[in-house]
Coordinates of C-alpha atoms in Angstrom, one line a residue:
Chain B
M1451 CA 81.4 -7.8 -196.7
S1452 CA 83.3 -6.0 -199.4
G1453 CA 80.7 -3.2 -199.1
T1454 CA 81.7 -2.5 -195.5
S1455 CA 85.4 -2.3 -196.3
V1456 CA 84.8 0.3 -198.9
V1457 CA 82.9 2.3 -196.4
E1458 CA 85.7 1.8 -193.9
T1459 CA 88.4 3.1 -196.2
R1460 CA 86.3 6.0 -197.2
E1461 CA 85.8 6.9 -193.6
R1462 CA 89.5 6.5 -192.9
K1463 CA 90.3 8.8 -195.8
A1464 CA 87.7 11.3 -194.7
S1465 CA 89.1 11.3 -191.1
T1466 CA 92.7 12.1 -192.2
V1467 CA 91.5 14.9 -194.4
S1468 CA 89.3 16.3 -191.7
A1469 CA 92.2 16.0 -189.1
R1470 CA 94.5 18.0 -191.3
S1471 CA 91.8 20.6 -192.0
A1472 CA 90.9 20.5 -188.4
A1473 CA 94.4 21.5 -187.4
S1474 CA 94.4 24.5 -189.8
V1475 CA 91.0 25.4 -188.6
T1476 CA 92.2 25.3 -185.0
V1477 CA 95.2 27.6 -185.8
R1478 CA 92.8 30.0 -187.6
A1479 CA 90.4 29.8 -184.7
V1480 CA 93.1 30.7 -182.1
L1481 CA 94.3 33.6 -184.2
A1482 CA 90.7 34.8 -184.8
R1483 CA 90.1 34.6 -181.0
I1484 CA 93.2 36.6 -180.2
G1485 CA 92.2 39.2 -182.8
R1486 CA 88.7 39.3 -181.5
Y1487 CA 89.7 39.9 -177.9
T1488 CA 92.2 42.6 -178.9
F1489 CA 89.5 44.3 -180.9
L1490 CA 86.9 44.1 -178.1
S1491 CA 89.4 45.5 -175.5
A1492 CA 90.2 48.4 -177.8
V1493 CA 86.5 49.0 -178.2
L1494 CA 86.0 48.9 -174.5
G1495 CA 88.8 51.4 -173.9
F1496 CA 87.5 53.8 -176.6
F1497 CA 84.0 53.9 -175.2
A1498 CA 85.0 54.0 -171.5
L1499 CA 87.7 56.7 -171.8
P1500 CA 85.6 59.8 -172.2
L1501 CA 83.3 58.6 -169.4
L1502 CA 86.2 58.6 -166.8
W1503 CA 85.9 62.2 -166.1
L1504 CA 82.2 61.9 -165.2
A1505 CA 83.1 59.2 -162.7
T1506 CA 85.9 61.1 -161.0
A1507 CA 85.3 64.8 -161.1
P1508 CA 82.1 65.0 -159.1
F1509 CA 83.9 63.5 -156.1
D1510 CA 87.0 65.6 -156.4
S1511 CA 87.4 68.6 -154.1
Q1512 CA 89.4 70.5 -156.8
P1513 CA 88.2 69.1 -160.1
T1514 CA 90.1 69.9 -163.2
L1515 CA 89.5 68.9 -166.8
T1516 CA 91.8 65.9 -166.4
A1517 CA 90.3 62.6 -165.1
S1518 CA 92.3 61.6 -162.1
I1519 CA 91.9 59.8 -158.8
P1520 CA 89.9 62.3 -156.7
E1521 CA 90.6 63.7 -153.3
F1522 CA 87.3 62.2 -152.2
T1523 CA 84.6 64.6 -151.1
L1524 CA 80.8 64.9 -151.3
D1525 CA 80.8 68.6 -150.8
N1526 CA 80.0 69.2 -154.5
F1527 CA 76.7 67.5 -154.0
R1528 CA 76.0 69.7 -151.0
T1529 CA 76.8 72.8 -153.1
L1530 CA 74.5 71.6 -155.8
L1531 CA 71.5 71.4 -153.4
D1532 CA 71.9 75.1 -152.7
N1533 CA 71.4 75.9 -156.4
P1534 CA 67.7 76.9 -156.7
Y1535 CA 67.3 75.5 -160.2
A1536 CA 69.2 72.3 -160.2
L1537 CA 66.9 69.8 -158.5
P1538 CA 63.6 71.2 -159.7
S1539 CA 65.0 71.1 -163.2
L1540 CA 65.4 67.3 -162.9
L1541 CA 61.7 67.1 -161.9
N1542 CA 60.8 69.2 -164.9
S1543 CA 62.7 66.8 -167.1
I1544 CA 60.8 63.9 -165.6
Y1545 CA 57.4 65.5 -166.4
L1546 CA 58.4 66.2 -170.0
A1547 CA 60.0 62.7 -170.6
A1548 CA 57.0 60.9 -169.0
G1549 CA 54.4 62.9 -170.9
A1550 CA 56.2 62.5 -174.3
A1551 CA 56.9 58.8 -173.7
I1552 CA 53.2 58.0 -172.9
L1553 CA 52.0 59.9 -176.0
V1554 CA 54.6 58.6 -178.4
V1555 CA 54.5 55.0 -177.3
S1556 CA 50.7 54.7 -177.3
F1557 CA 50.1 56.6 -180.5
A1558 CA 53.0 54.9 -182.3
A1559 CA 51.8 51.5 -181.2
L1560 CA 48.3 52.0 -182.6
A1561 CA 49.6 53.5 -185.8
A1562 CA 52.3 50.9 -186.4
Y1563 CA 49.8 48.1 -185.8
A1564 CA 47.3 49.4 -188.2
L1565 CA 50.1 50.1 -190.8
S1566 CA 51.5 46.7 -190.3
R1567 CA 48.2 44.7 -190.6
V1568 CA 46.1 46.8 -193.1
R1569 CA 47.3 47.8 -196.5
V1570 CA 46.9 51.5 -196.5
P1571 CA 47.5 52.9 -200.0
G1572 CA 50.8 54.8 -200.2
R1573 CA 51.9 53.5 -196.8
D1574 CA 55.6 53.1 -197.5
A1575 CA 55.9 56.5 -199.2
L1576 CA 54.1 58.1 -196.3
L1577 CA 56.4 56.5 -193.7
Y1578 CA 59.6 57.4 -195.6
G1579 CA 58.4 60.9 -196.2
L1580 CA 57.6 61.5 -192.6
L1581 CA 60.8 59.9 -191.4
L1582 CA 62.7 62.2 -193.7
L1583 CA 60.8 65.2 -192.5
S1584 CA 61.2 64.4 -188.9
S1585 CA 65.0 64.0 -189.1
I1586 CA 65.4 67.6 -190.4
V1587 CA 62.4 69.5 -188.9
T1588 CA 63.2 68.8 -185.3
G1589 CA 66.5 70.6 -185.6
T1590 CA 67.4 74.3 -185.9
A1591 CA 65.6 74.6 -189.2
T1592 CA 62.1 75.1 -187.9
M1593 CA 62.8 77.0 -184.7
V1594 CA 61.0 80.1 -185.9
P1595 CA 57.8 78.4 -187.2
L1596 CA 57.7 76.3 -184.1
F1597 CA 57.8 79.3 -181.9
E1598 CA 55.2 81.1 -183.9
L1599 CA 53.0 78.0 -183.8
A1600 CA 53.3 77.6 -180.0
F1601 CA 52.6 81.3 -179.6
R1602 CA 49.4 81.2 -181.6
L1603 CA 48.2 78.0 -179.9
N1604 CA 48.9 79.6 -176.5
L1605 CA 51.5 76.9 -175.7
I1606 CA 54.4 79.2 -174.6
D1607 CA 55.5 78.3 -171.1
S1608 CA 53.3 75.2 -171.2
R1609 CA 54.6 71.8 -170.5
L1610 CA 52.0 70.4 -172.8
G1611 CA 53.3 72.5 -175.6
V1612 CA 56.8 71.1 -175.3
I1613 CA 55.5 67.6 -175.0
L1614 CA 53.4 67.9 -178.1
V1615 CA 56.2 69.5 -180.2
L1616 CA 58.7 66.8 -179.1
S1617 CA 56.2 64.0 -179.7
G1618 CA 55.3 65.2 -183.2
G1619 CA 59.0 65.0 -184.0
L1620 CA 59.6 61.6 -182.5
L1621 CA 56.5 59.8 -183.7
P1622 CA 57.6 59.0 -187.3
A1623 CA 60.8 57.1 -186.2
A1624 CA 58.9 55.5 -183.4
I1625 CA 56.2 54.2 -185.8
F1626 CA 59.0 53.0 -188.1
I1627 CA 60.8 51.0 -185.4
L1628 CA 57.6 49.6 -184.0
K1629 CA 56.2 48.6 -187.4
D1630 CA 59.3 46.5 -187.9
F1631 CA 58.5 44.6 -184.7
M1632 CA 54.9 44.2 -185.6
D1633 CA 55.8 42.9 -189.1
T1634 CA 57.7 40.0 -187.6
T1635 CA 55.1 38.8 -185.2
P1636 CA 52.8 36.0 -186.4
T1637 CA 49.2 36.9 -187.0
S1638 CA 47.7 33.6 -186.0
Y1639 CA 46.9 34.6 -182.4
E1640 CA 45.0 37.6 -183.6
E1641 CA 43.1 35.5 -186.1
S1642 CA 42.0 33.0 -183.4
A1643 CA 41.1 35.8 -181.0
R1644 CA 38.9 37.3 -183.7
V1645 CA 37.2 33.9 -184.1
F1646 CA 36.3 34.1 -180.4
G1647 CA 34.8 37.5 -180.9
A1648 CA 37.4 39.8 -179.5
S1649 CA 37.2 43.4 -180.6
P1650 CA 40.2 45.0 -182.4
L1651 CA 41.1 47.2 -179.4
Q1652 CA 40.9 44.1 -177.1
I1653 CA 43.2 42.3 -179.5
V1654 CA 45.7 45.1 -179.4
R1655 CA 45.6 45.3 -175.7
H1656 CA 45.7 41.6 -174.8
I1657 CA 47.6 40.0 -177.6
V1658 CA 49.6 42.5 -179.6
V1659 CA 51.0 44.5 -176.7
P1660 CA 52.4 41.5 -174.8
V1661 CA 53.9 40.1 -178.0
V1662 CA 55.7 43.3 -179.0
R1663 CA 56.6 44.3 -175.4
P1664 CA 60.4 44.4 -176.1
G1665 CA 59.7 46.7 -179.0
L1666 CA 57.6 49.0 -176.8
A1667 CA 60.3 49.0 -174.2
T1668 CA 62.9 49.9 -176.8
V1669 CA 60.8 52.8 -178.1
T1670 CA 60.1 54.0 -174.5
V1671 CA 63.8 54.1 -173.7
W1672 CA 64.6 55.8 -177.0
T1673 CA 61.9 58.5 -176.5
V1674 CA 62.8 59.2 -172.9
A1675 CA 66.5 59.5 -173.8
N1676 CA 65.7 61.9 -176.6
V1677 CA 63.4 64.1 -174.5
W1678 CA 65.8 64.0 -171.6
G1679 CA 68.6 65.3 -173.8
N1680 CA 66.7 67.8 -175.9
F1681 CA 67.8 71.3 -175.3
L1682 CA 66.4 73.3 -178.2
V1683 CA 62.6 72.9 -177.8
P1684 CA 62.3 73.7 -174.1
F1685 CA 64.9 76.5 -174.5
L1686 CA 62.7 77.9 -177.2
L1687 CA 59.2 77.5 -175.6
F1688 CA 59.9 78.1 -171.9
R1689 CA 60.5 81.7 -170.8
L1690 CA 60.4 81.0 -167.1
P1691 CA 63.6 79.5 -165.7
D1692 CA 61.7 77.5 -163.1
K1693 CA 60.1 75.4 -165.8
Q1694 CA 63.3 74.7 -167.6
P1695 CA 64.4 71.0 -167.7
A1696 CA 67.9 69.9 -166.7
A1697 CA 69.2 69.9 -170.3
V1698 CA 68.8 73.7 -170.3
I1699 CA 70.1 74.2 -166.8
V1700 CA 73.3 72.3 -167.6
Y1701 CA 74.0 75.0 -170.2
T1702 CA 73.5 77.8 -167.8
L1703 CA 76.0 76.1 -165.5
Y1704 CA 78.8 76.0 -168.1
T1705 CA 78.3 79.4 -169.6
E1706 CA 77.5 81.3 -166.4
G1707 CA 80.2 84.0 -165.8
G1708 CA 82.3 82.9 -168.7
Q1709 CA 84.2 80.3 -166.8
A1710 CA 82.6 76.8 -166.2
N1711 CA 82.2 75.8 -162.6
L1712 CA 83.7 72.4 -163.0
A1713 CA 82.6 71.1 -159.5
L1714 CA 79.0 72.1 -160.0
L1715 CA 79.0 71.1 -163.7
S1716 CA 80.4 67.6 -163.2
T1717 CA 78.2 66.9 -160.2
F1718 CA 75.0 68.0 -161.9
S1719 CA 76.0 66.2 -165.1
L1720 CA 76.3 63.0 -163.1
L1721 CA 72.9 63.5 -161.3
Y1722 CA 71.3 64.4 -164.6
S1723 CA 72.7 61.3 -166.4
L1724 CA 71.8 58.8 -163.7
P1725 CA 68.0 58.6 -164.3
V1726 CA 68.3 57.6 -167.9
V1727 CA 70.9 55.0 -167.0
V1728 CA 68.8 53.6 -164.3
M1729 CA 65.7 53.5 -166.5
F1730 CA 67.7 51.8 -169.2
I1731 CA 69.1 49.1 -166.9
F1732 CA 65.6 48.5 -165.5
V1733 CA 63.9 48.2 -168.8
S1734 CA 66.6 46.1 -170.5
S1735 CA 66.8 43.7 -167.6
R1736 CA 63.0 43.4 -167.4
Y1737 CA 61.9 43.4 -171.0
G1738 CA 65.1 43.1 -173.0
F1739 CA 66.2 45.9 -175.2
R1740 CA 66.6 44.8 -178.7
F1741 CA 65.8 45.6 -182.3
H1742 CA 64.2 43.5 -184.9
G1743 CA 64.8 46.0 -187.7
G1744 CA 65.2 45.5 -191.4
I1745 CA 62.7 46.7 -193.9
K1746 CA 60.7 43.8 -195.0
R1747 CA 59.0 43.6 -198.3
Chain A
M497 CA 47.9 46.8 -204.2
G498 CA 44.4 47.8 -203.6
A499 CA 42.2 44.9 -204.8
R500 CA 40.1 44.0 -201.7
P501 CA 38.1 40.8 -201.4
E502 CA 34.3 40.8 -200.8
P503 CA 33.0 43.5 -198.4
G504 CA 32.2 42.5 -194.9
A505 CA 35.2 40.1 -194.6
P506 CA 38.1 42.1 -193.2
P507 CA 41.2 40.9 -195.0
D508 CA 43.6 41.6 -192.1
A509 CA 44.4 39.4 -189.1
A510 CA 42.7 41.4 -186.4
G511 CA 39.7 42.3 -188.5
L512 CA 40.5 46.0 -188.3
G513 CA 39.3 47.0 -191.7
R514 CA 40.3 50.2 -193.3
L515 CA 38.1 52.5 -191.4
R516 CA 39.3 51.5 -187.9
A517 CA 42.9 51.3 -189.2
G518 CA 42.4 54.9 -190.1
G519 CA 41.2 55.6 -186.6
F520 CA 44.3 53.9 -185.2
I521 CA 46.5 56.1 -187.3
A522 CA 44.6 59.3 -186.8
P523 CA 46.1 60.4 -183.4
S524 CA 49.7 60.1 -184.7
L525 CA 48.9 61.7 -188.0
L526 CA 47.2 64.7 -186.3
L527 CA 50.1 65.3 -184.1
I528 CA 52.6 64.9 -186.9
L529 CA 50.6 67.2 -189.2
A530 CA 50.3 69.9 -186.6
F531 CA 53.9 69.9 -185.2
L532 CA 55.9 68.5 -188.0
V533 CA 54.3 69.1 -191.4
A534 CA 53.0 72.5 -190.6
P535 CA 56.3 74.0 -189.4
A536 CA 58.0 72.4 -192.4
A537 CA 55.5 74.0 -194.8
W538 CA 56.0 77.3 -193.0
T539 CA 59.8 76.9 -193.5
I540 CA 59.3 76.5 -197.2
Y541 CA 57.3 79.7 -197.2
L542 CA 59.9 81.5 -195.2
G543 CA 62.5 80.4 -197.7
V544 CA 61.0 82.6 -200.4
T545 CA 60.9 85.7 -198.1
D546 CA 63.5 88.1 -196.8
F547 CA 62.2 87.5 -193.2
R548 CA 64.7 88.7 -190.6
L549 CA 64.9 88.4 -186.8
T550 CA 65.2 92.2 -186.4
G551 CA 64.7 95.4 -188.4
L552 CA 62.3 96.4 -191.1
A553 CA 62.0 92.9 -192.7
A554 CA 61.0 91.4 -189.4
A555 CA 57.8 93.4 -189.3
N556 CA 57.0 93.2 -192.9
P557 CA 58.7 90.4 -194.8
Q558 CA 58.6 90.6 -198.6
I559 CA 58.4 87.8 -201.0
V560 CA 61.8 87.6 -202.8
G561 CA 61.1 84.5 -204.8
L562 CA 64.1 82.2 -205.4
D563 CA 66.7 84.8 -204.4
N564 CA 67.6 83.0 -201.2
Y565 CA 68.1 79.8 -203.1
L566 CA 70.2 81.3 -205.7
A567 CA 72.2 83.1 -203.1
A568 CA 72.7 79.9 -201.2
L569 CA 73.7 77.9 -204.2
G570 CA 76.3 80.5 -205.1
D571 CA 77.6 80.9 -201.6
E572 CA 81.2 79.7 -201.0
R573 CA 80.4 79.1 -197.3
F574 CA 77.5 76.9 -198.2
H575 CA 79.6 74.8 -200.6
N576 CA 82.3 74.4 -197.9
S577 CA 79.6 73.5 -195.3
L578 CA 78.0 70.9 -197.6
L579 CA 81.3 69.3 -198.3
L580 CA 82.1 69.1 -194.6
T581 CA 78.7 67.6 -193.9
L582 CA 79.2 64.9 -196.5
Q583 CA 82.6 64.1 -195.0
F584 CA 80.9 64.0 -191.6
V585 CA 78.1 61.7 -192.7
F586 CA 80.5 59.3 -194.6
G587 CA 83.2 59.3 -191.9
S588 CA 81.1 59.1 -188.8
A589 CA 77.8 57.4 -189.9
V590 CA 78.7 55.1 -192.7
L591 CA 82.4 54.2 -191.8
G592 CA 82.2 55.0 -188.1
Q593 CA 78.9 54.0 -186.7
A594 CA 77.8 51.3 -189.2
G595 CA 81.3 49.9 -189.7
L596 CA 82.3 49.8 -186.0
G597 CA 78.7 48.8 -185.0
F598 CA 78.8 45.8 -187.4
A599 CA 82.3 44.8 -186.3
I600 CA 81.3 44.8 -182.7
A601 CA 78.1 42.9 -183.4
W602 CA 80.1 40.4 -185.4
S603 CA 82.7 39.9 -182.7
L604 CA 80.1 39.5 -180.1
R605 CA 77.8 37.1 -182.0
D606 CA 78.7 34.0 -180.1
Q607 CA 80.1 35.6 -177.0
R608 CA 78.3 35.2 -173.7
G609 CA 79.2 36.4 -170.2
P610 CA 80.8 39.5 -168.7
L611 CA 82.9 40.7 -171.6
R612 CA 79.9 40.9 -173.9
R613 CA 77.9 42.7 -171.2
M614 CA 80.7 45.1 -170.5
V615 CA 81.2 46.1 -174.1
E616 CA 77.5 46.5 -174.7
A617 CA 77.0 48.5 -171.6
F618 CA 79.7 51.0 -172.4
V619 CA 78.7 51.4 -176.0
L620 CA 75.1 51.9 -175.0
L621 CA 76.0 54.4 -172.3
A622 CA 77.6 56.6 -174.9
W623 CA 74.3 56.6 -176.7
I624 CA 71.8 57.2 -173.9
L625 CA 73.6 60.0 -172.0
P626 CA 72.3 63.5 -172.7
S627 CA 74.1 65.3 -175.5
S628 CA 75.0 68.3 -173.4
V629 CA 76.8 66.0 -170.9
V630 CA 78.5 64.0 -173.6
A631 CA 79.6 67.1 -175.4
F632 CA 81.3 68.4 -172.3
L633 CA 82.9 65.1 -171.6
W634 CA 84.6 65.2 -175.0
Y635 CA 85.5 68.8 -174.6
A636 CA 87.2 67.8 -171.4
L637 CA 88.9 64.8 -173.0
L638 CA 90.3 66.8 -175.9
D639 CA 91.2 70.0 -174.0
R640 CA 94.6 71.4 -174.9
D641 CA 95.9 72.1 -171.4
G642 CA 94.2 69.7 -169.0
G643 CA 92.6 67.1 -171.4
T644 CA 92.9 63.4 -170.4
L645 CA 93.9 62.4 -173.9
N646 CA 97.0 64.6 -173.8
V647 CA 97.9 63.2 -170.4
L648 CA 97.5 59.7 -171.6
L649 CA 99.4 60.2 -174.9
D650 CA 102.0 62.4 -173.3
T651 CA 101.4 65.1 -175.8
P652 CA 101.0 68.3 -173.7
G653 CA 99.6 71.3 -175.4
M654 CA 98.2 69.4 -178.4
A655 CA 95.1 71.3 -179.5
W656 CA 93.0 68.5 -181.0
L657 CA 89.9 70.6 -181.5
L658 CA 91.9 73.4 -183.3
D659 CA 94.2 71.3 -185.4
Y660 CA 91.8 68.5 -186.3
P661 CA 88.3 69.8 -185.8
M662 CA 86.6 67.6 -188.4
L663 CA 88.4 64.4 -187.3
S664 CA 87.5 65.3 -183.7
I665 CA 83.8 65.6 -184.4
I666 CA 83.8 62.5 -186.6
I667 CA 85.3 60.4 -183.9
F668 CA 83.0 62.0 -181.4
N669 CA 79.9 61.1 -183.4
T670 CA 81.2 57.6 -184.0
W671 CA 81.5 57.2 -180.3
R672 CA 78.1 58.7 -179.7
G673 CA 76.0 56.7 -182.1
T674 CA 77.6 53.3 -182.7
A675 CA 75.2 51.7 -180.2
F676 CA 72.3 51.9 -182.6
S677 CA 74.1 50.1 -185.4
M678 CA 75.6 47.5 -183.0
M679 CA 72.1 46.6 -181.7
L680 CA 70.5 46.5 -185.1
Y681 CA 73.2 44.3 -186.6
G682 CA 73.2 42.2 -183.4
A683 CA 69.5 41.5 -184.1
A684 CA 70.2 41.0 -187.8
L685 CA 73.0 38.5 -187.3
G686 CA 70.6 36.4 -185.2
N687 CA 68.8 35.8 -188.5
V688 CA 71.8 34.1 -190.1
P689 CA 71.7 30.4 -189.5
P690 CA 75.0 29.3 -187.8
S691 CA 75.0 26.1 -189.9
H692 CA 75.4 28.2 -193.1
L693 CA 78.4 30.0 -191.7
E694 CA 79.8 26.6 -190.5
T695 CA 79.4 25.1 -194.0
A696 CA 81.0 28.1 -195.6
R697 CA 84.0 28.0 -193.2
L698 CA 84.5 24.3 -193.8
A699 CA 84.4 24.9 -197.5
G700 CA 87.4 27.2 -196.9
A701 CA 85.6 30.6 -197.3
S702 CA 87.5 33.5 -195.8
T703 CA 85.8 35.8 -193.3
W704 CA 85.3 38.4 -196.0
Q705 CA 83.7 35.8 -198.3
Q706 CA 81.5 34.6 -195.6
L707 CA 80.4 38.1 -194.9
R708 CA 79.8 38.9 -198.6
D709 CA 78.1 35.6 -199.6
V710 CA 76.4 34.3 -196.5
V711 CA 75.7 37.2 -194.2
F712 CA 75.1 40.2 -196.4
P713 CA 72.2 38.8 -198.5
R714 CA 70.3 37.9 -195.3
I715 CA 70.8 41.3 -193.6
R716 CA 70.3 43.5 -196.6
G717 CA 67.1 45.0 -195.2
H718 CA 68.8 45.8 -191.9
V719 CA 71.7 47.4 -193.7
L720 CA 69.2 49.6 -195.5
T721 CA 67.3 50.6 -192.4
N722 CA 70.6 51.3 -190.6
L723 CA 72.3 53.4 -193.2
L724 CA 69.1 55.3 -193.9
L725 CA 68.4 56.3 -190.3
I726 CA 72.0 57.0 -189.2
S727 CA 72.8 59.0 -192.3
L728 CA 69.8 61.2 -191.9
W729 CA 70.4 61.6 -188.2
T730 CA 74.0 62.5 -188.7
F731 CA 73.3 64.9 -191.5
N732 CA 71.1 66.9 -189.3
D733 CA 73.0 66.5 -186.0
F734 CA 73.6 69.7 -184.1
A735 CA 75.7 68.3 -181.3
P736 CA 79.1 69.0 -182.9
F737 CA 78.3 72.7 -182.3
L738 CA 78.7 72.1 -178.6
I739 CA 82.2 70.9 -179.1
T740 CA 83.8 73.1 -181.8
A741 CA 81.0 75.7 -182.5
G742 CA 81.8 75.2 -186.2
G743 CA 85.3 76.5 -185.8
P744 CA 88.1 77.3 -186.1
E745 CA 87.4 79.5 -189.1
Q746 CA 84.4 77.4 -190.2
R747 CA 86.5 74.3 -190.6
S748 CA 83.9 72.2 -188.9
E749 CA 80.9 74.2 -189.8
I750 CA 78.5 71.4 -190.9
L751 CA 75.1 72.4 -192.4
P752 CA 73.0 72.4 -189.2
V753 CA 75.6 74.7 -187.5
Y754 CA 75.7 76.9 -190.6
V755 CA 71.9 77.3 -190.6
Y756 CA 71.9 78.1 -186.9
K757 CA 74.6 80.8 -187.4
V758 CA 72.9 82.3 -190.4
A759 CA 69.3 82.2 -189.0
L760 CA 69.8 83.0 -185.3
T761 CA 73.2 84.6 -184.9
G762 CA 72.9 86.4 -188.2
G763 CA 69.2 87.0 -188.0
Q764 CA 68.6 86.0 -191.7
L765 CA 65.6 83.8 -191.1
G766 CA 64.4 83.6 -194.7
F767 CA 67.9 82.7 -195.9
G768 CA 68.2 80.1 -193.2
A769 CA 64.9 78.6 -194.1
A770 CA 65.9 78.3 -197.7
I771 CA 69.1 76.4 -196.8
S772 CA 67.0 74.1 -194.6
F773 CA 64.8 73.3 -197.6
V774 CA 67.9 72.6 -199.7
M775 CA 69.1 70.3 -196.8
L776 CA 65.7 68.5 -197.0
L777 CA 66.2 67.9 -200.7
I778 CA 69.7 66.5 -200.2
N779 CA 68.4 64.2 -197.5
L780 CA 65.8 63.0 -200.0
V781 CA 68.5 62.3 -202.6
I782 CA 70.5 60.3 -200.0
A783 CA 67.5 58.3 -199.0
L784 CA 66.6 57.5 -202.6
A785 CA 70.2 56.5 -203.4
Y786 CA 70.2 54.0 -200.5
L787 CA 66.8 52.6 -201.5
R788 CA 68.0 52.1 -205.0
M789 CA 71.2 50.4 -203.9
L790 CA 69.8 48.2 -201.2
G791 CA 66.0 48.0 -201.5
R792 CA 63.5 46.2 -203.6
R793 CA 65.4 43.4 -205.2
K794 CA 62.3 41.2 -205.6
E795 CA 62.8 40.6 -209.3
R796 CA 66.5 39.6 -209.0
V797 CA 66.6 37.4 -206.0

């Protein structure tokens, strides 16, 4: 009997203490919540503000640099259709992005898988080295060698050339991101598949690919977005304007004649942006767009 | 490292073995060798020549040894540019993208519903839009006469890009790249067990203490990946050129812009290549510093 009463007093003490601390925890929680919503609203405003212009100017009959409620019109889109390079350049962008995405995702998946599962001597040093190189080489630094290389390989004015150059630059980071995904997936499925006599390629196709699908989706979106926005490589390697992708045509719109044609520029910018946005929404709703990340040792 | 068990029993899960693993890596490696390593090696070679875009040295470049490097290291404009680049990386990548990205991921960690989706959508939109479009959007936002920001703040005629060129491109790059950090830290915070945070909170730990003692040790690897990638990307980012073109008076002339101006506008390809190589070395130093600070703590933990 005495045992229970001791337990009871202890419980009563504990409950008064927890009630007091619960009160202060509630006050803190309310303050934290207010702070959090204020912060998130500010973030929302900061990220939405520059995008306003893209939403208003294309529909304005007299667009200025200020984002304002438009005098609604679709004439700008009609004018854009008359531009001989605008729409074909979007198609060119699609060719380049699709080609590079297929190459980068399939090659990177194979390499990342092998690097994740088999100890290759000097693996980490190799990955870091290539990552370092890729971050600098794709920029302005190697424009001249790249042009010479493409010229000697007869890849000037060739879509394949642009795709190969861009893929070479994107592969290290793609392998790096995918290897993180592969490292976190359990190997037990692969082991049991092997017991049942599956070949390594079969294992990759039927077991690894489904498991790391979100990672593949992430890398696909990342590759497409990179190629879609890349100006330098196509600008360098295409001499014919009818092969230029939208990234280059946008420039010609805002430098042509010294004064930017705001109606044309804003409308084309919107059309040029939409495909990546649509692709992103599609991929992220279907496969989820997320990172594992973190260098595991 | 290399000690393999008996031959014929592949040690890895899928039974790849080293040979087939090599086969899996080969396509990537070939592409990388041809279109990444070869141009890089070529750049190193160009760095020791007086190669120019036009004129006599274009047809017949001479080896000039380390002259380009010595000239670069003694060049006032290079020093200025390097300092601006470090400001740019620290301000927009480390403080801006990683700091803001973590703060957003932390605030969203137990949020569900429309607010979370809205915030994520807008942050990601800034990241996936093409850089030429994004650059013009910021140019329009910050314009002196018709810019939306001046209308909002009621500061007509404020020339943000002329008066605060570095601040403008730092904020621009923060806006542009925060999504990557937000997503990476969002994934990382998923690895922190909520019960540990709950325990720490009940024990009276402040938010800062929770972050330092409970969260950080678990996401160290993510912090390393994040800082490494965004610092390198930011260091070599050319997009600010589209907004300020390095000006006014080289006040926002970060290294990629400097190389572009020297090599293509100025035509000094050899000199430009030498600076590119110096940039590569600086990137290497940054990467090693991060690895030293955040990586490999096996023996301590």
